[in-house]
Amino acid sequence: MKTLLSAILVMATFHVSAQTVLLDSYFNNEQKKDSTGKTYSWHYKWSETPLSGFSMFGQEFINNGADTATLYEAPTAANLKKAAIYIIVDADNAKENPSPNLIAQKHIDAIYKWVENGGVLVMMGNDSANAELHQFSKLSQKFGITFTDRSRNMVKGKDFPTGAVLIPANHPIFPSIKKAYLKEVSILEVKPPAKASVTMGEDIIMAVSKVGKGTVFAVGDPWLYNEYVDGKRIPADYENPAAVKDLVKWLLQQCKR
């Protein structure tokens, strides 16, 4: 009985201390109908196992002891409070959602304060034809990062080399890879406190910003969805499956809570 009680206490302690990774489904809320005609939210979701989903990305957080959750409402101080990491990906434009929920000043204020207090914000954009970048950038600019309308890696068909992003040796976020695959990327601009993290020539692909106790990681593409991390769709020298492991570990290490 004593052994069983100890095991229960250990499990309870682990559950309480697990970091929650919160995925936005308010700004990214594309709609589809299932076979019964019921409308549901899709594209870059934790539970989404097809190629368009984030199920493998989410599983990597779980493998590292974190919990995953989804936020279907606008971010506030109250609903961000228990999150260690908050991910916003591919904010809707009018093409993707006829009534998109745009990032407003009240959302920016809540998120900024949460980051200042130790939150880790992940912002994944897309090229301007496939994502809303103006309001998205109003949030990122609070941390010194802009998602521009300039795009690169515009891959045609299976011309994989066009999507190549080279990772320098001993990279602090991606120490185990040399090359990743990202397509249709919004090029970033940075100013202090933000710094470029991954570049191709003069183009900034990824950036990091430290504000207060918190961290912001920004990238111009949702690149870690199932299609490009399952190890089956792109050549093996594009190391996205290893990149997702590196990024998850680094993000969890940034958590101050």
Short mmCIF file of C-alpha atoms in Angstrom, two decimals:
data_model
loop_
_atom_site.label_atom_id
_atom_site.label_comp_id
_atom_site.label_asym_id
_atom_site.label_seq_id
_atom_site.Cartn_x
_atom_site.Cartn_y
_atom_site.Cartn_z
CA MET A 1 0.00 0.00 0.00
CA LYS A 2 2.84 2.36 0.89
CA THR A 3 4.51 1.71 -2.49
CA LEU A 4 1.25 2.35 -4.35
CA LEU A 5 0.68 5.58 -2.41
CA SER A 6 4.20 6.76 -3.22
CA ALA A 7 3.64 6.05 -6.91
CA ILE A 8 0.39 8.02 -6.89
CA LEU A 9 2.10 10.95 -5.18
CA VAL A 10 4.91 10.91 -7.74
CA MET A 11 2.41 10.86 -10.60
CA ALA A 12 0.42 13.70 -9.04
CA THR A 13 3.55 15.78 -8.56
CA PHE A 14 4.56 15.21 -12.18
CA HIS A 15 1.13 16.24 -13.42
CA VAL A 16 1.15 19.45 -11.40
CA SER A 17 4.65 20.40 -12.54
CA ALA A 18 4.14 19.55 -16.23
CA GLN A 19 4.44 22.59 -18.49
CA THR A 20 1.40 23.38 -20.62
CA VAL A 21 1.93 24.14 -24.30
CA LEU A 22 -1.08 26.12 -25.51
CA LEU A 23 -1.90 26.19 -29.23
CA ASP A 24 -4.02 29.05 -30.57
CA SER A 25 -7.20 28.15 -32.45
CA TYR A 26 -8.74 31.63 -32.37
CA PHE A 27 -6.57 33.57 -34.80
CA ASN A 28 -6.01 30.39 -36.84
CA ASN A 29 -9.54 29.06 -37.17
CA GLU A 30 -9.99 27.70 -40.69
CA GLN A 31 -13.24 25.76 -41.06
CA LYS A 32 -14.10 22.51 -42.82
CA LYS A 33 -17.12 20.21 -42.92
CA ASP A 34 -16.89 16.53 -42.03
CA SER A 35 -18.78 13.70 -43.75
CA THR A 36 -21.90 14.51 -41.73
CA GLY A 37 -21.85 18.18 -42.68
CA LYS A 38 -20.64 19.33 -39.27
CA THR A 39 -18.20 22.25 -39.32
CA TYR A 40 -14.90 21.90 -37.48
CA SER A 41 -11.66 23.84 -37.10
CA TRP A 42 -8.65 22.40 -38.93
CA HIS A 43 -5.09 23.12 -40.12
CA TYR A 44 -2.15 22.95 -37.71
CA LYS A 45 -4.04 21.35 -34.80
CA TRP A 46 -2.69 19.02 -32.10
CA SER A 47 -5.31 16.34 -32.80
CA GLU A 48 -4.94 16.55 -36.57
CA THR A 49 -3.16 13.43 -37.86
CA PRO A 50 -3.32 14.07 -41.63
CA LEU A 51 -0.43 15.84 -43.36
CA SER A 52 -1.83 19.29 -42.49
CA GLY A 53 -1.79 18.68 -38.73
CA PHE A 54 0.51 19.30 -35.78
CA SER A 55 -0.01 15.90 -34.13
CA MET A 56 3.68 14.96 -34.41
CA PHE A 57 4.81 18.36 -33.15
CA GLY A 58 2.45 18.01 -30.19
CA GLN A 59 3.57 14.46 -29.48
CA GLU A 60 7.16 15.66 -29.18
CA PHE A 61 6.14 18.03 -26.38
CA ILE A 62 4.35 15.14 -24.65
CA ASN A 63 7.43 12.94 -25.08
CA ASN A 64 9.38 15.61 -23.19
CA GLY A 65 6.96 15.68 -20.26
CA ALA A 66 4.75 18.62 -21.26
CA ASP A 67 0.97 18.81 -21.61
CA THR A 68 -0.68 20.15 -24.77
CA ALA A 69 -3.89 22.18 -24.86
CA THR A 70 -5.78 24.35 -27.34
CA LEU A 71 -7.13 27.88 -26.84
CA TYR A 72 -10.31 28.47 -28.84
CA GLU A 73 -10.91 31.90 -27.32
CA ALA A 74 -9.06 35.19 -27.55
CA PRO A 75 -5.97 35.30 -25.30
CA THR A 76 -6.38 37.04 -21.95
CA ALA A 77 -4.32 37.31 -18.79
CA ALA A 78 -6.56 34.69 -17.22
CA ASN A 79 -6.40 32.00 -19.91
CA LEU A 80 -2.67 32.46 -20.54
CA LYS A 81 -1.80 32.25 -16.85
CA LYS A 82 -1.29 28.48 -16.72
CA ALA A 83 0.51 28.23 -20.06
CA ALA A 84 4.29 27.94 -20.23
CA ILE A 85 4.36 28.15 -24.04
CA TYR A 86 1.79 29.79 -26.35
CA ILE A 87 1.94 29.07 -30.09
CA ILE A 88 0.23 31.19 -32.75
CA VAL A 89 0.55 29.84 -36.29
CA ASP A 90 -0.67 31.05 -39.68
CA ALA A 91 -3.21 33.68 -38.58
CA ASP A 92 -6.28 33.66 -40.84
CA ASN A 93 -6.74 36.08 -43.70
CA ALA A 94 -10.04 36.61 -45.54
CA LYS A 95 -9.17 33.89 -48.06
CA GLU A 96 -8.90 31.28 -45.33
CA ASN A 97 -11.73 32.53 -43.15
CA PRO A 98 -14.46 34.97 -44.29
CA SER A 99 -14.66 36.32 -40.72
CA PRO A 100 -11.10 36.14 -39.39
CA ASN A 101 -10.31 36.97 -35.78
CA LEU A 102 -7.61 39.61 -36.09
CA ILE A 103 -5.03 40.34 -33.41
CA ALA A 104 -6.10 43.53 -31.61
CA GLN A 105 -4.41 45.79 -29.09
CA LYS A 106 -6.05 44.11 -26.09
CA HIS A 107 -4.62 40.77 -27.23
CA ILE A 108 -1.18 42.32 -27.72
CA ASP A 109 -1.25 43.82 -24.24
CA ALA A 110 -2.21 40.51 -22.61
CA ILE A 111 0.39 38.50 -24.51
CA TYR A 112 3.18 41.04 -23.95
CA LYS A 113 2.63 41.08 -20.20
CA TRP A 114 2.51 37.27 -20.14
CA VAL A 115 5.86 37.08 -21.96
CA GLU A 116 7.37 39.68 -19.63
CA ASN A 117 6.40 37.47 -16.72
CA GLY A 118 8.17 34.44 -18.18
CA GLY A 119 5.98 33.09 -20.97
CA VAL A 120 7.47 31.58 -24.13
CA LEU A 121 5.72 32.79 -27.29
CA VAL A 122 6.10 30.99 -30.61
CA MET A 123 4.96 32.85 -33.73
CA MET A 124 4.87 30.93 -37.00
CA GLY A 125 3.90 33.03 -40.00
CA ASN A 126 3.49 32.17 -43.66
CA ASP A 127 3.87 33.96 -46.96
CA SER A 128 1.52 36.92 -47.32
CA ALA A 129 -0.78 35.12 -49.77
CA ASN A 130 -1.57 32.46 -47.17
CA ALA A 131 -1.65 34.34 -43.86
CA GLU A 132 -2.62 37.64 -42.27
CA LEU A 133 0.63 39.45 -41.53
CA HIS A 134 -0.29 43.07 -40.77
CA GLN A 135 -1.96 42.57 -37.39
CA PHE A 136 0.23 39.53 -36.74
CA SER A 137 3.25 41.81 -37.04
CA LYS A 138 1.77 44.35 -34.65
CA LEU A 139 2.18 41.68 -31.98
CA SER A 140 5.64 40.54 -33.07
CA GLN A 141 6.86 44.15 -33.37
CA LYS A 142 6.39 44.54 -29.61
CA PHE A 143 9.35 42.17 -29.41
CA GLY A 144 11.37 43.70 -32.28
CA ILE A 145 10.27 41.32 -35.06
CA THR A 146 8.35 42.02 -38.28
CA PHE A 147 6.86 39.45 -40.66
CA THR A 148 7.30 41.12 -44.06
CA ASP A 149 5.38 40.71 -47.31
CA ARG A 150 8.61 39.59 -48.95
CA SER A 151 8.74 35.84 -49.51
CA ARG A 152 11.38 33.28 -50.41
CA ASN A 153 11.73 29.51 -50.91
CA MET A 154 8.82 29.52 -53.38
CA VAL A 155 9.05 25.83 -54.20
CA LYS A 156 7.50 24.55 -57.43
CA GLY A 157 6.40 20.92 -57.26
CA LYS A 158 9.20 18.75 -55.90
CA ASP A 159 12.02 21.22 -56.45
CA PHE A 160 13.19 20.59 -52.89
CA PRO A 161 16.51 22.49 -53.10
CA THR A 162 14.54 25.76 -53.40
CA GLY A 163 13.22 25.08 -49.89
CA ALA A 164 16.62 24.42 -48.33
CA VAL A 165 17.58 26.36 -45.20
CA LEU A 166 21.12 25.74 -43.97
CA ILE A 167 21.73 25.61 -40.22
CA PRO A 168 25.20 26.65 -39.01
CA ALA A 169 27.24 24.26 -36.90
CA ASN A 170 26.69 24.36 -33.13
CA HIS A 171 23.45 26.28 -33.50
CA PRO A 172 21.97 27.02 -30.03
CA ILE A 173 18.46 25.90 -31.02
CA PHE A 174 19.18 23.26 -33.67
CA PRO A 175 22.47 21.61 -32.63
CA SER A 176 21.74 18.27 -34.29
CA ILE A 177 20.90 19.35 -37.85
CA LYS A 178 22.60 20.93 -40.85
CA LYS A 179 19.70 21.52 -43.21
CA ALA A 180 15.94 22.07 -42.92
CA TYR A 181 13.11 22.42 -45.40
CA LEU A 182 10.84 25.48 -45.36
CA LYS A 183 8.70 26.65 -48.28
CA GLU A 184 6.90 29.91 -49.01
CA VAL A 185 8.53 31.76 -46.13
CA SER A 186 7.82 35.28 -44.92
CA ILE A 187 11.19 36.99 -44.55
CA LEU A 188 11.65 38.58 -41.12
CA GLU A 189 13.09 41.92 -40.08
CA VAL A 190 14.50 42.49 -36.59
CA LYS A 191 15.55 45.28 -34.30
CA PRO A 192 16.58 45.16 -30.63
CA PRO A 193 15.85 43.29 -28.48
CA ALA A 194 15.31 40.70 -31.24
CA LYS A 195 18.19 38.94 -32.97
CA ALA A 196 18.36 36.85 -36.12
CA SER A 197 18.73 33.15 -35.36
CA VAL A 198 18.72 31.49 -38.80
CA THR A 199 19.51 33.36 -42.01
CA MET A 200 19.98 32.62 -45.70
CA GLY A 201 22.21 35.30 -47.14
CA GLU A 202 20.72 38.59 -45.93
CA ASP A 203 17.26 37.08 -45.40
CA ILE A 204 16.20 36.33 -41.83
CA ILE A 205 14.25 33.06 -41.57
CA MET A 206 14.03 32.72 -37.77
CA ALA A 207 14.51 35.15 -34.91
CA VAL A 208 14.58 35.18 -31.12
CA SER A 209 13.71 37.97 -28.70
CA LYS A 210 14.14 38.15 -24.93
CA VAL A 211 11.74 40.44 -23.07
CA GLY A 212 11.57 40.53 -19.28
CA LYS A 213 11.67 36.94 -18.06
CA GLY A 214 10.23 35.58 -21.31
CA THR A 215 11.26 34.49 -24.79
CA VAL A 216 9.82 34.86 -28.29
CA PHE A 217 10.71 32.53 -31.15
CA ALA A 218 9.54 33.60 -34.63
CA VAL A 219 9.74 31.85 -37.99
CA GLY A 220 8.22 32.78 -41.33
CA ASP A 221 6.63 29.39 -42.03
CA PRO A 222 4.61 26.73 -40.12
CA TRP A 223 7.23 24.21 -41.31
CA LEU A 224 6.79 21.59 -38.55
CA TYR A 225 3.44 20.15 -39.62
CA ASN A 226 3.13 16.43 -40.24
CA GLU A 227 3.86 16.56 -43.96
CA TYR A 228 7.40 17.71 -43.33
CA VAL A 229 8.28 15.89 -40.11
CA ASP A 230 7.03 12.36 -40.86
CA GLY A 231 10.28 11.51 -42.68
CA LYS A 232 8.44 10.27 -45.77
CA ARG A 233 7.64 13.31 -47.91
CA ILE A 234 10.97 15.06 -48.34
CA PRO A 235 14.51 13.74 -48.91
CA ALA A 236 16.31 12.55 -45.78
CA ASP A 237 18.97 15.27 -45.94
CA TYR A 238 16.27 17.78 -44.97
CA GLU A 239 16.30 17.14 -41.24
CA ASN A 240 12.90 18.43 -40.14
CA PRO A 241 12.18 15.32 -38.00
CA ALA A 242 15.29 16.08 -35.93
CA ALA A 243 14.60 19.82 -36.02
CA VAL A 244 11.26 19.38 -34.25
CA LYS A 245 13.02 17.49 -31.45
CA ASP A 246 15.66 20.22 -31.10
CA LEU A 247 13.12 23.04 -31.09
CA VAL A 248 10.84 21.40 -28.53
CA LYS A 249 13.75 20.81 -26.14
CA TRP A 250 14.96 24.39 -26.54
CA LEU A 251 11.49 25.90 -26.02
CA LEU A 252 10.95 23.90 -22.84
CA GLN A 253 14.37 24.99 -21.58
CA GLN A 254 13.31 28.64 -21.95
CA CYS A 255 10.34 28.24 -19.63
CA LYS A 256 10.82 30.14 -16.39
CA ARG A 257 7.80 28.70 -14.57
#
